[in-house]
Coordinates of C-alpha atoms and ligand atoms in Angstrom, one line a residue:
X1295 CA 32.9 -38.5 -10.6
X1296 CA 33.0 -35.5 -8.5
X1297 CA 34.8 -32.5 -10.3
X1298 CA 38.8 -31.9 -9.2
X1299 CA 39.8 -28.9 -7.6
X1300 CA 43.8 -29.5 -6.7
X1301 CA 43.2 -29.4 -3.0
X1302 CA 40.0 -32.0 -3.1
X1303 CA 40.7 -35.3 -4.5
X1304 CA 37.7 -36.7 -6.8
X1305 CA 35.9 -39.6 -5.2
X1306 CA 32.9 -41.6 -5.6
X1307 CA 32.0 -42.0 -2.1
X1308 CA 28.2 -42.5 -0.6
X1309 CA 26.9 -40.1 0.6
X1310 CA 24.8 -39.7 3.9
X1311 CA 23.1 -36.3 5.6
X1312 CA 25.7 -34.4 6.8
X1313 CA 26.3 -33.9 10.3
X1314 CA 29.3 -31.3 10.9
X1315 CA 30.5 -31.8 14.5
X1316 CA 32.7 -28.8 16.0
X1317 CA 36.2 -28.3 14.5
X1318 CA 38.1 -30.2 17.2
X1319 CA 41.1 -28.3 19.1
X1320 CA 44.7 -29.6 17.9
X1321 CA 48.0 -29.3 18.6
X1322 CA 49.6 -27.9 15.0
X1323 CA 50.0 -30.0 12.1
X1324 CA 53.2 -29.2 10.7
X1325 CA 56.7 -28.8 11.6
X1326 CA 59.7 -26.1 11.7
X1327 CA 62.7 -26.8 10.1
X1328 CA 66.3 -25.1 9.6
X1329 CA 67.3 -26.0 6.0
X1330 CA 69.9 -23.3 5.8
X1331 CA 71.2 -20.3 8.1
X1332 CA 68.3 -18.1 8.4
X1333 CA 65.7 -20.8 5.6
X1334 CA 62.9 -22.3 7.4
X1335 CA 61.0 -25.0 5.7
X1336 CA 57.2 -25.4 7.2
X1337 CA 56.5 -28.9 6.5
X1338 CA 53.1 -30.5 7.0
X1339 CA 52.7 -33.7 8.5
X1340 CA 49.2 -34.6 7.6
X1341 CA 49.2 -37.7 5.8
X1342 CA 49.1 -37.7 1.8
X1343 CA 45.5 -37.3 1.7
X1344 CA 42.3 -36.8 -0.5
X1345 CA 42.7 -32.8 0.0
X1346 CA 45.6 -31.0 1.3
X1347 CA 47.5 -28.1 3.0
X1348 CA 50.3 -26.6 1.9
X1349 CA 53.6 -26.0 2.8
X1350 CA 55.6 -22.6 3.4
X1351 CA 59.1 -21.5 3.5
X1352 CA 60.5 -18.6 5.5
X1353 CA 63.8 -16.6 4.4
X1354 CA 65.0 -14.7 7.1
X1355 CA 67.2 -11.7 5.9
X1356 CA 69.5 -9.1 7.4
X1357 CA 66.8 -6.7 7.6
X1358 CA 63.2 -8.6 6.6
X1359 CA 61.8 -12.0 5.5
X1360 CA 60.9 -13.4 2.4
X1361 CA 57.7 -16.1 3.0
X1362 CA 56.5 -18.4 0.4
X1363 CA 52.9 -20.1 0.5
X1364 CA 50.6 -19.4 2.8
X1365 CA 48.2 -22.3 3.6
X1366 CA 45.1 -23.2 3.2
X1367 CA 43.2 -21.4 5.6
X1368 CA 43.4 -17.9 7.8
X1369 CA 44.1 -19.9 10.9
X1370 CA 47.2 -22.3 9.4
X1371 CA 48.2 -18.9 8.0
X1372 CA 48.4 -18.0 11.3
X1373 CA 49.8 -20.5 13.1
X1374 CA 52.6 -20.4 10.2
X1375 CA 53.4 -16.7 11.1
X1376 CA 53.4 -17.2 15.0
X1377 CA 56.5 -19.8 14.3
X1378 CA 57.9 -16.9 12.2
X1379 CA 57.9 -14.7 15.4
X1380 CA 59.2 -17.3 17.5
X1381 CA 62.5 -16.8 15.1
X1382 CA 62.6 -13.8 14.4
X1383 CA 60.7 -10.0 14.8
X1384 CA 62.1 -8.8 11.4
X1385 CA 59.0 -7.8 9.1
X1386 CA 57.8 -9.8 6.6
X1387 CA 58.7 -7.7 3.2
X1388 CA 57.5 -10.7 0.7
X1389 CA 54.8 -12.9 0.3
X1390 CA 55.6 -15.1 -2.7
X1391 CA 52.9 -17.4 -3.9
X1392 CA 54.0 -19.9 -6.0
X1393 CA 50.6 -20.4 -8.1
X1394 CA 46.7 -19.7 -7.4
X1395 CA 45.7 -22.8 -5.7
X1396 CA 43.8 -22.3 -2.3
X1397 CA 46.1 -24.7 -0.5
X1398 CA 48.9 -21.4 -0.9
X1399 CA 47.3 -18.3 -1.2
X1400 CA 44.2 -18.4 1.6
X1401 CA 46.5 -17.1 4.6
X1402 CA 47.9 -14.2 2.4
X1403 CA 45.6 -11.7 4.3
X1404 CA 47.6 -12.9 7.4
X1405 CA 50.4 -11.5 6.5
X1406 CA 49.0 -8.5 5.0
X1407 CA 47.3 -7.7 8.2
X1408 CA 50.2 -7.9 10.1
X1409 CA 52.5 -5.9 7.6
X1410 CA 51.1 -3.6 6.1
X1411 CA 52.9 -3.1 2.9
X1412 CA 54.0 -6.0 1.9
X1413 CA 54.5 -7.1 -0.6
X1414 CA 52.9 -10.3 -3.2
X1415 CA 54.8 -11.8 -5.8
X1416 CA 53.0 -14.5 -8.0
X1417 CA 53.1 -15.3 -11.8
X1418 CA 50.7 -13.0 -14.3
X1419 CA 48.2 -15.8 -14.6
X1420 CA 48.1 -16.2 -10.9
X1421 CA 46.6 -12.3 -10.8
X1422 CA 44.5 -13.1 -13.6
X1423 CA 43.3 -16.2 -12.5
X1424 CA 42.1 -15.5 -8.5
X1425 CA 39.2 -13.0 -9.1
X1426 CA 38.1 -15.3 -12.4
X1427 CA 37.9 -19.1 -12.8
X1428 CA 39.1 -19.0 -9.3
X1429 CA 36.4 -17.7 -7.7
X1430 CA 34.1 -20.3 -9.4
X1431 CA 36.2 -22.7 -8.3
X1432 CA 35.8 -21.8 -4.4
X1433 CA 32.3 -21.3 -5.2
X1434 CA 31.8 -24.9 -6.3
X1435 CA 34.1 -25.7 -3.6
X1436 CA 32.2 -24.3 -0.9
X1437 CA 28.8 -25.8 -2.4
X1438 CA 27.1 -28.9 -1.2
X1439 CA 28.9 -30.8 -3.7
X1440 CA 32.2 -29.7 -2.8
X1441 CA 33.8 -29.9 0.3
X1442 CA 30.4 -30.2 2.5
X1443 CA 29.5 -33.2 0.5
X1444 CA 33.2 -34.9 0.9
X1445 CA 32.9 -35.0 4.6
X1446 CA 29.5 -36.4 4.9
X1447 CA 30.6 -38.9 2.6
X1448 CA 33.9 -39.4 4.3
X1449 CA 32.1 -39.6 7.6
X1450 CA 29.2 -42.1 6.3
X1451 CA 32.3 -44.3 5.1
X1452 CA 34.2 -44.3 8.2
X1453 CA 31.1 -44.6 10.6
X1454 CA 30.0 -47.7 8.6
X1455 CA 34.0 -48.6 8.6
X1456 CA 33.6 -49.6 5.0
X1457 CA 36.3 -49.0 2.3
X1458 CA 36.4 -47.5 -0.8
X1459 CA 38.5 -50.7 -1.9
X1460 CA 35.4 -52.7 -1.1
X1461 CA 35.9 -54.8 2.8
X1462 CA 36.3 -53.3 5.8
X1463 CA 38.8 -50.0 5.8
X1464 CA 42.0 -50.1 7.2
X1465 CA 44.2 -48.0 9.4
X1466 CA 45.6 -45.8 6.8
X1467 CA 42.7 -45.2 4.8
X1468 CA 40.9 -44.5 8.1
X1469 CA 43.9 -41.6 9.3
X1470 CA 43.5 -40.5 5.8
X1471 CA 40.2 -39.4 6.2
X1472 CA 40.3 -38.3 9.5
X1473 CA 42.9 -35.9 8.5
X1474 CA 40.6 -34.8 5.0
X1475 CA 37.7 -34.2 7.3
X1476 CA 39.7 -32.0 9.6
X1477 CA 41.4 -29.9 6.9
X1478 CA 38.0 -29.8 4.8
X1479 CA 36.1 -28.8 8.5
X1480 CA 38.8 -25.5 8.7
X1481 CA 37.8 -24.4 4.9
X1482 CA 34.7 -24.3 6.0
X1483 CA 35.0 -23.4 9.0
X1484 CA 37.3 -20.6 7.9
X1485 CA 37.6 -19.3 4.4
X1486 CA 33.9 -18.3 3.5
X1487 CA 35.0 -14.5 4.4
X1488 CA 38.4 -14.4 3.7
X1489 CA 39.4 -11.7 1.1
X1490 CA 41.4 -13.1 -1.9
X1491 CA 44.9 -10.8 -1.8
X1492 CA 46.1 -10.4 -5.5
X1493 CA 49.6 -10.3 -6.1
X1494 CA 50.8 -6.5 -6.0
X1495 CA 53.7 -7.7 -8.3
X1496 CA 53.9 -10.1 -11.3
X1497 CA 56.3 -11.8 -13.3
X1498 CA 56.6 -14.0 -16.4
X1499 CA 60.3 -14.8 -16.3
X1500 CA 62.1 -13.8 -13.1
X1501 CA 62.7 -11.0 -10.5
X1502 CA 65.6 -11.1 -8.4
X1503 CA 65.5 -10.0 -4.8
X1504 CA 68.6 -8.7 -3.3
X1505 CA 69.0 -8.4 0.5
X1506 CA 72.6 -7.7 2.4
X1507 CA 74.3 -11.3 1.2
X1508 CA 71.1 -13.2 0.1
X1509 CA 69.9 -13.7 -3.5
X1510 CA 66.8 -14.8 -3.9
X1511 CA 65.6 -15.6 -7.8
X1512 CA 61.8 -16.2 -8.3
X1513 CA 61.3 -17.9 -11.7
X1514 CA 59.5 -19.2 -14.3
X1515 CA 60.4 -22.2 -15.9
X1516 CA 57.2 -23.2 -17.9
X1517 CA 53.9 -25.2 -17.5
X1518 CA 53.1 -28.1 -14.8
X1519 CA 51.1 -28.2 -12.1
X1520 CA 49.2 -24.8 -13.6
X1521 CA 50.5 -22.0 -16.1
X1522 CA 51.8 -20.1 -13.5
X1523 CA 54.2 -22.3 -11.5
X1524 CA 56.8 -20.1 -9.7
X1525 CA 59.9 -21.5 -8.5
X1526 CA 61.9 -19.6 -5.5
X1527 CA 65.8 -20.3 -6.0
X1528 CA 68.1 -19.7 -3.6
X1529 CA 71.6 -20.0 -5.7
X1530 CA 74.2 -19.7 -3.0
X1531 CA 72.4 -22.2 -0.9
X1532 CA 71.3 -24.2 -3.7
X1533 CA 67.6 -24.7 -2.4
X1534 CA 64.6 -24.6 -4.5
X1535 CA 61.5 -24.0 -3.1
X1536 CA 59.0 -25.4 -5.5
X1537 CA 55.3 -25.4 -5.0
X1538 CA 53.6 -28.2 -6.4
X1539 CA 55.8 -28.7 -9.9
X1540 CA 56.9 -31.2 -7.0
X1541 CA 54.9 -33.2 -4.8
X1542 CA 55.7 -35.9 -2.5
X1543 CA 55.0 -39.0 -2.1
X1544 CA 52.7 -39.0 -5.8
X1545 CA 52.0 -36.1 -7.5
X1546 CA 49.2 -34.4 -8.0
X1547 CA 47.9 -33.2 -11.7
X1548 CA 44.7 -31.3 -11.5
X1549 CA 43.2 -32.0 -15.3
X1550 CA 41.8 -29.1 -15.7
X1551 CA 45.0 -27.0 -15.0
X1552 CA 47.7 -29.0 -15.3
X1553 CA 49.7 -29.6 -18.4
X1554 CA 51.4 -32.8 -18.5
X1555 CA 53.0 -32.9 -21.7
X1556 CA 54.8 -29.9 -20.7
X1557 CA 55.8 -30.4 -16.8
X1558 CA 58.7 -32.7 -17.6
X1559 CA 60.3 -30.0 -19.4
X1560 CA 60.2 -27.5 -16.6
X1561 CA 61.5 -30.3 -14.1
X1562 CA 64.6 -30.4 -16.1
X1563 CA 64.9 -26.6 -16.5
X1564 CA 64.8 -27.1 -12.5
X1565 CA 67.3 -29.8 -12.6
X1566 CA 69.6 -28.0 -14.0
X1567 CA 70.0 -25.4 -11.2
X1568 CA 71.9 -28.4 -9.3
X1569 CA 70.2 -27.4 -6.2
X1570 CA 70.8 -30.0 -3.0
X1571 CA 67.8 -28.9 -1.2
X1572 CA 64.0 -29.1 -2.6
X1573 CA 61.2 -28.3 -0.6
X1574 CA 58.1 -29.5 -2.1
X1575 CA 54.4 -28.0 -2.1
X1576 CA 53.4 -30.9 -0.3
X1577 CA 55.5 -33.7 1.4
X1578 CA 58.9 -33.9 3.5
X1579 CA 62.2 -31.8 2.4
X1580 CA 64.1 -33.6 -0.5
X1581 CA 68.0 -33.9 -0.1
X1582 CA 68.7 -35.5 -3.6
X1583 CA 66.9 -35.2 -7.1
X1584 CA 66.0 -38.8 -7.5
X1585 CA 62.7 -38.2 -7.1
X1586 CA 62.6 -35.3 -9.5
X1587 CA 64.0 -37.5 -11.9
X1588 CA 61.3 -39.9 -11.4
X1589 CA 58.7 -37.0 -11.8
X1590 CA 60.4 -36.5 -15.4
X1591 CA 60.2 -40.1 -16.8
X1592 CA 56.7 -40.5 -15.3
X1593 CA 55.4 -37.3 -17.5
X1594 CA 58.0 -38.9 -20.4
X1595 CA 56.0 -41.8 -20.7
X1596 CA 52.8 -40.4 -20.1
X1597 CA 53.5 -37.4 -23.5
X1598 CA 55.1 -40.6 -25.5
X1599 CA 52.2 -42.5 -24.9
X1600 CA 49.2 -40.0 -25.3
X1601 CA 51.3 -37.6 -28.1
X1602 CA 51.5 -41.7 -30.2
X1603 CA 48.3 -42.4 -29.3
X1604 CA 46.1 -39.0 -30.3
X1605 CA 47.3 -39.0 -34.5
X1606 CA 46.0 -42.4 -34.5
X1607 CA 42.4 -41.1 -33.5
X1608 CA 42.1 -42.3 -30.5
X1609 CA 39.4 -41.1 -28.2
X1610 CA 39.9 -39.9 -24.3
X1611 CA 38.6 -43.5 -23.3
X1612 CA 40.7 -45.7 -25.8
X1613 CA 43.8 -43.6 -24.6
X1614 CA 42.9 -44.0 -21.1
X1615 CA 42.8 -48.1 -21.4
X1616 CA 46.0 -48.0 -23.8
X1617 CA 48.2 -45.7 -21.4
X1618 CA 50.1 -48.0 -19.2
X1619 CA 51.6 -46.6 -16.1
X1620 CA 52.1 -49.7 -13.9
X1621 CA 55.9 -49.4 -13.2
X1622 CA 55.1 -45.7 -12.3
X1623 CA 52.2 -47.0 -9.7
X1624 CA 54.6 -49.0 -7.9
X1625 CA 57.2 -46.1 -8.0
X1626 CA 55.1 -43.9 -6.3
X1627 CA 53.1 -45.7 -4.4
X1628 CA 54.7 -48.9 -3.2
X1629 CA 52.0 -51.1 -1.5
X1630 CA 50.1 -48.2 -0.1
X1631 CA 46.4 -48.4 -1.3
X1632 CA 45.9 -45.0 -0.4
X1633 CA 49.0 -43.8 -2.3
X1634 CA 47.5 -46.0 -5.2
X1635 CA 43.9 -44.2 -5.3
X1636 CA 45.8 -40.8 -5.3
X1637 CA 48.0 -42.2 -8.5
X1638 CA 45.2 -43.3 -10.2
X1639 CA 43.0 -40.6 -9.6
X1640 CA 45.6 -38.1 -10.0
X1641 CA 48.5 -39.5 -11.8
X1642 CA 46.5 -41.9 -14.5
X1643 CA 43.3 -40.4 -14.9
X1644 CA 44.0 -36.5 -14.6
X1645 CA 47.5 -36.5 -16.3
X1646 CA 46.3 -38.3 -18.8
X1647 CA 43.7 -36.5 -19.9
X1648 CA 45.5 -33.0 -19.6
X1649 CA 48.2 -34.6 -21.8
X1650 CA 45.0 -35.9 -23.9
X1651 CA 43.4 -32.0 -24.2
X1652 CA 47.3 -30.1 -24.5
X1653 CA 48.1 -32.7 -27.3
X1654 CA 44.4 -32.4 -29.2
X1655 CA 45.4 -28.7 -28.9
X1656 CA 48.8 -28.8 -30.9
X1657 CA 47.3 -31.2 -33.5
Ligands
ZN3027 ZN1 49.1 -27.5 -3.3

């Protein structure tokens, strides 16, 4: 099994000599939206894939703007900020990045280009992770093994038409990796020189931004996706703009960074802000908490499983074929065999084990 990095899914694929063809020209992949006066959700509309980009959020103030995320690459980063000029010419004050992961951080020098001065807000560990574990993570993911490897192995797959399900491959699975390819193409094409912007301001609880009549509360609620998950709260609007403690359609748990056992707590913490409006890392603006509340028994059962299983001795592997998350699979992914693979890869083998470590930890 290939190592996880959040933004590439592990996959056993075969592998063939690469061949990188030319990034091709396309239109953008994401869409504006108006979620409240003067909030802008940038949604992507790739499809749930095997690696990802990200999406951002604009707050438009009386006097600046207030963007969170960044993308994936320079050149999302700046397609992002040329829909930002198309609403407004009001400077961007605040770049907030809600934790470390490439997917939200690799446009920041965008911004920071184009406004000089402005400022970057991420969690403690966020600064302390970038120039560390995260530079040998974009290391490994700029290696053969990392991204270039996943396209020639998604291109051998889709050039012999044959499916990781065993068969022929079907539509989705084929758009699925047509999109991976694409977004994997612009890392490399991309981010080999980009400079990795720290956060010029960090926080471990909260900082509250005040501008004319908007609040805007960036918080910490605990662990999940990584230990440094920020969560942007709007109060008077009731929107939450999340990162990836949410992600949409299945979530994604990166084992070596994610902490399971702990992520259901934080979703309540969030669920108790009432907020109507939840934009998601990845995935489509959420008008109701249903599927936060899903997220929270899905991480219930996974700690009540693993937490009974570890006192008993149990090694990873006997916890692995003892945890049962069927009603969850379905949940999430319905009859989508893509949407499955992610789940299992990233739901019942990743979370799983990150509950498995967390829990051996507190023993
Ligand atoms: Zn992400």
């Amino acid at each position: 099994m290939l190592r996880t990095y959040s933004y590439i899914l592990s996959l056993t694929l075969l592998t063939s000599a690469p061949s990188l063809s030319q990034i091709p020209k396309r239109l953008a992949d994401f869409e504006v939206q108006k979620i409240s006066e003067g909030v802008y959700a940038v949604i992507r509309k790739e499809p749930p894939g095997l690696t990802v980009n990200g999406n951002s959020v604009f707050i438009i103030n009386e006097e600046e703007v207030v963007v969170v995320d960044s993308t994936l690459t320079p050149g999302s980063g700046r397609e992002v900020l040329d829909e930002l000029r198309k609403l407004t010419s009001k400077p961007v004050k605040y770049v907030v990045n809600t934790h470390w992961h490439d997917d939200h951080i690799m446009g920041n020098q965008v911004f920071r280009d184009a406004f000089p001065g402005v400022v970057f807000i991420a969690h403690a560990n966020t600064r302390e992770y970038l120039p560390t574990t995260g530079l040998t993570n974009r290391k490994q993911a700029m290696s053969e093994q990392g991204y270039p490897g996943f396209i020639a192995s998604l291109k051998s797959r889709l050039q012999k038409e044959e499916s990781v399900f065993g068969g022929p491959m079907d539509d989705e699975e084929r758009t699925t990796y047509e999109s991976d390819i694409r977004i994997a193409e612009r890392y490399m094409s991309e981010n080999p020189g980009v400079e990795i912007i720290l956060p010029t301001v960090t926080l471990t609880d909260r900082v509250t931004l005040h501008s004319g009549s908007r609040t805007v509360e960036i918080r910490y609620l605990g662990r999940g996706h990584t230990s440094g998950d920020l969560v942007v709260h709007l109060p008077k609007e009731r929107i939450v703009i999340v990162g990836d403690l949410v992600i949409s359609p299945v979530p994604y748990v990166g084992s070596p960074q994610s902490h399971p056992g702990e992520w259901g707590a934080t979703l309540e913490k969030l669920l108790a802000l009432q907020p109507s409006i939840i934009v998601p890392g990845h995935g489509p603006v959420l008008r109701d908490d249903s599927y936060l509340k899903l997220m929270v028994r899905l991480f219930a059962s996974i700690k009540r499983q693993v937490e009974a299983a570890v006192p008993r001795g149990e090694t990873l592997d006997q916890v692995r074929k003892g945890v049962n998350l069927d009603e969850f699979e379905q949940a999430f992914a319905g009859n989508s065999r893509v949407r499955k693979l992610i789940f299992r890869n990233y739901v019942a083998g990743a979370a799983v084990e990150a509950a498995f470590r967390d829990a051996n930890v507190r023993q």
